[in-house]
C-alpha positions as a printed Julia matrix, in Angstrom:
191×3 Matrix{Float64}:
  7.77  48.31  -14.75
 10.61  48.81  -17.18
 13.84  46.88  -16.97
 15.78  50.12  -16.62
 13.96  51.12  -13.45
 14.15  47.64  -12.0
 17.78  46.87  -12.91
 19.35  50.31  -13.39
 20.57  50.35   -9.8
 22.37  47.03  -10.35
 24.63  48.64  -12.94
 25.35  51.51  -10.55
 26.13  49.01   -7.78
 28.55  47.13  -10.08
 30.38  50.38  -10.87
 30.51  51.25   -7.16
 31.94  47.81   -6.29
 34.55  48.08   -9.04
 35.48  51.58   -7.9
 35.95  50.42   -4.31
 38.06  47.51   -5.5
 40.34  49.86   -7.44
 40.68  52.28   -4.56
 42.31  49.7    -2.32
 41.71  49.07    1.39
 39.59  51.37    3.52
 41.4   54.32    5.02
 41.99  54.67    8.75
 39.6   57.64    8.72
 36.81  55.52    7.2
 37.41  52.79    9.78
 37.25  55.34   12.62
 34.04  56.84   11.22
 32.41  53.42   10.93
 33.46  52.62   14.51
 31.83  55.89   15.65
 28.56  54.91   13.89
 28.64  51.49   15.58
 29.18  53.21   18.94
 26.31  55.6    18.19
 24.01  52.63   17.48
 25.12  50.88   20.68
 24.51  54.09   22.69
 20.99  54.16   21.19
 20.32  50.78   22.76
 20.97  48.49   19.78
 22.55  45.11   20.35
 25.81  44.3    18.6
 23.83  42.15   16.12
 21.27  44.9    15.42
 24.03  47.5    15.0
 25.7   45.2    12.47
 22.42  44.57   10.63
 21.77  48.33   10.51
 25.22  49.01    9.04
 24.68  46.28    6.46
 21.42  47.95    5.4
 23.13  51.35    5.15
 25.99  49.81    3.15
 23.46  48.24    0.75
 21.95  51.68    0.06
 25.39  53.23   -0.39
 26.36  50.55   -2.91
 23.37  51.58   -5.08
 23.3   55.35   -4.57
 25.84  58.15   -4.44
 25.93  59.61   -0.96
 27.69  59.57    2.38
 26.74  58.16    5.75
 26.38  60.91    8.38
 25.06  58.9    11.33
 24.41  55.26   12.19
 21.18  55.22   10.16
 21.3   58.34    8.0
 22.68  59.0     4.52
 22.88  62.33    2.72
 22.52  61.56   -0.98
 24.4   63.44   -3.69
 21.22  65.28   -4.74
 20.74  66.62   -1.2
 17.98  64.24   -0.1
 18.32  62.61    3.3
 17.66  58.9     3.62
 16.98  57.57    7.12
 16.73  53.81    7.52
 14.71  51.99   10.13
 16.45  50.26   12.99
 16.13  46.45   12.83
 12.89  45.35   14.48
 11.3   48.84   14.38
  8.53  50.04   12.07
  9.25  53.78   12.05
 12.45  55.72   11.5
 14.17  57.45   14.37
 17.23  59.58   14.33
 20.12  57.96   16.14
 22.19  61.14   15.9
 20.06  62.64   18.7
 19.52  61.35   22.18
 17.87  58.2    20.9
 16.71  56.91   24.26
 14.63  60.04   24.82
 13.28  60.22   21.26
 11.06  57.27   20.41
 10.2   56.38   16.84
  6.99  58.07   15.68
  4.54  57.55   12.85
  4.82  60.12   10.04
  8.07  61.58   11.36
  8.9   64.43    8.93
 10.47  67.81    9.68
  8.56  70.97    8.81
  9.21  72.27    5.27
 10.12  68.78    4.01
  8.37  66.3     1.74
  8.9   62.8     3.13
  8.46  59.51    1.33
  8.23  56.19    3.14
  9.0   52.69    1.83
  5.93  51.24    3.53
  2.33  52.28    4.05
  1.21  54.43    7.0
  4.5   56.31    7.33
  6.48  53.18    8.14
  9.8   51.99    6.79
 12.82  53.86    5.49
 12.26  57.58    4.87
 13.49  59.82    2.08
 13.28  63.51    3.07
 13.28  66.06    0.23
 13.73  69.8     0.76
 15.05  71.65   -2.31
 12.81  72.62   -5.24
 14.34  70.25   -7.79
 13.7   66.89   -9.42
 14.88  64.01   -7.24
 15.52  60.77   -9.13
 14.15  57.75   -7.3
 16.17  54.57   -7.22
 14.41  51.4    -6.19
 11.25  53.05   -4.85
  8.61  50.62   -6.05
  5.47  49.11   -4.61
  3.17  50.5    -1.97
  4.55  53.11    0.39
  3.29  56.45    1.69
  4.17  60.12    1.89
  3.79  63.15    4.13
  3.82  66.61    2.55
  4.89  68.73    5.54
  6.06  71.74    3.54
  4.77  75.27    3.96
  0.96  75.45    3.74
 -0.41  74.9     0.25
  2.84  73.64   -1.34
  2.25  70.76   -3.75
  4.69  68.06   -4.86
  4.89  66.75   -8.41
  5.37  63.06   -9.21
  6.87  62.39  -12.65
  7.35  59.38  -14.91
 10.56  58.31  -16.68
 10.07  61.07  -19.28
  9.68  63.67  -16.52
  6.02  64.17  -17.38
  3.85  64.98  -14.36
  1.65  62.01  -13.52
  0.33  63.24  -10.16
  0.19  66.46   -8.15
 -0.3   66.1    -4.41
 -2.85  68.11   -2.48
 -1.36  71.18   -0.82
  0.61  70.81    2.4
  0.03  69.74    5.05
 -1.22  66.41    3.7
 -0.36  62.73    4.03
 -1.24  59.71    1.93
 -1.35  56.43    3.87
 -0.86  54.27    0.77
  0.72  55.29   -2.52
  2.15  53.08   -5.3
  5.67  54.35   -6.08
  6.21  52.04   -9.07
  5.25  54.52  -11.85
  7.12  57.4   -10.16
 10.67  58.03  -11.34
 11.11  61.63  -10.11
  9.63  63.76   -7.34
  9.76  67.55   -7.3
  8.59  68.71   -3.85
  7.41  72.17   -4.85
């Protein structure tokens, strides 16, 4: 693995930290929004400690990637991808923006017409959901994970290296891979 892939996000995080420091204290609107996300997590049955741990995990992602938090465990990235993080103590993602008590976490959770990548094998761990037909740059996606191609029937995703050369083409949708090594993949084009 190259140093750029491994440490490139550290430089972005340093810039983000410096930018926050220059901007001054958080606005009242930001504080209110964060309080609403904490309340959303509490309404979903999370303890105060788990809600805090979840927000810390979301903040860690936001310090490395350009995006905005839209629910207690969901971030919309600048490129349009949606990142959903697992709740502390759970294996699979669940959306806390819905009635969380009635919607249990499920293996291979991925909306129709999306290509979903998971940090862990068997559809477990944090999920990156891709929709638009474009190259999505991966940041920090290394090691063994998995994916679920739940796009329209027959649609294939392209995995590319740092030079944007195709290194793998998935089988046509609908298809899932229980274990896939993300380390050589720098970009994914889900179409």
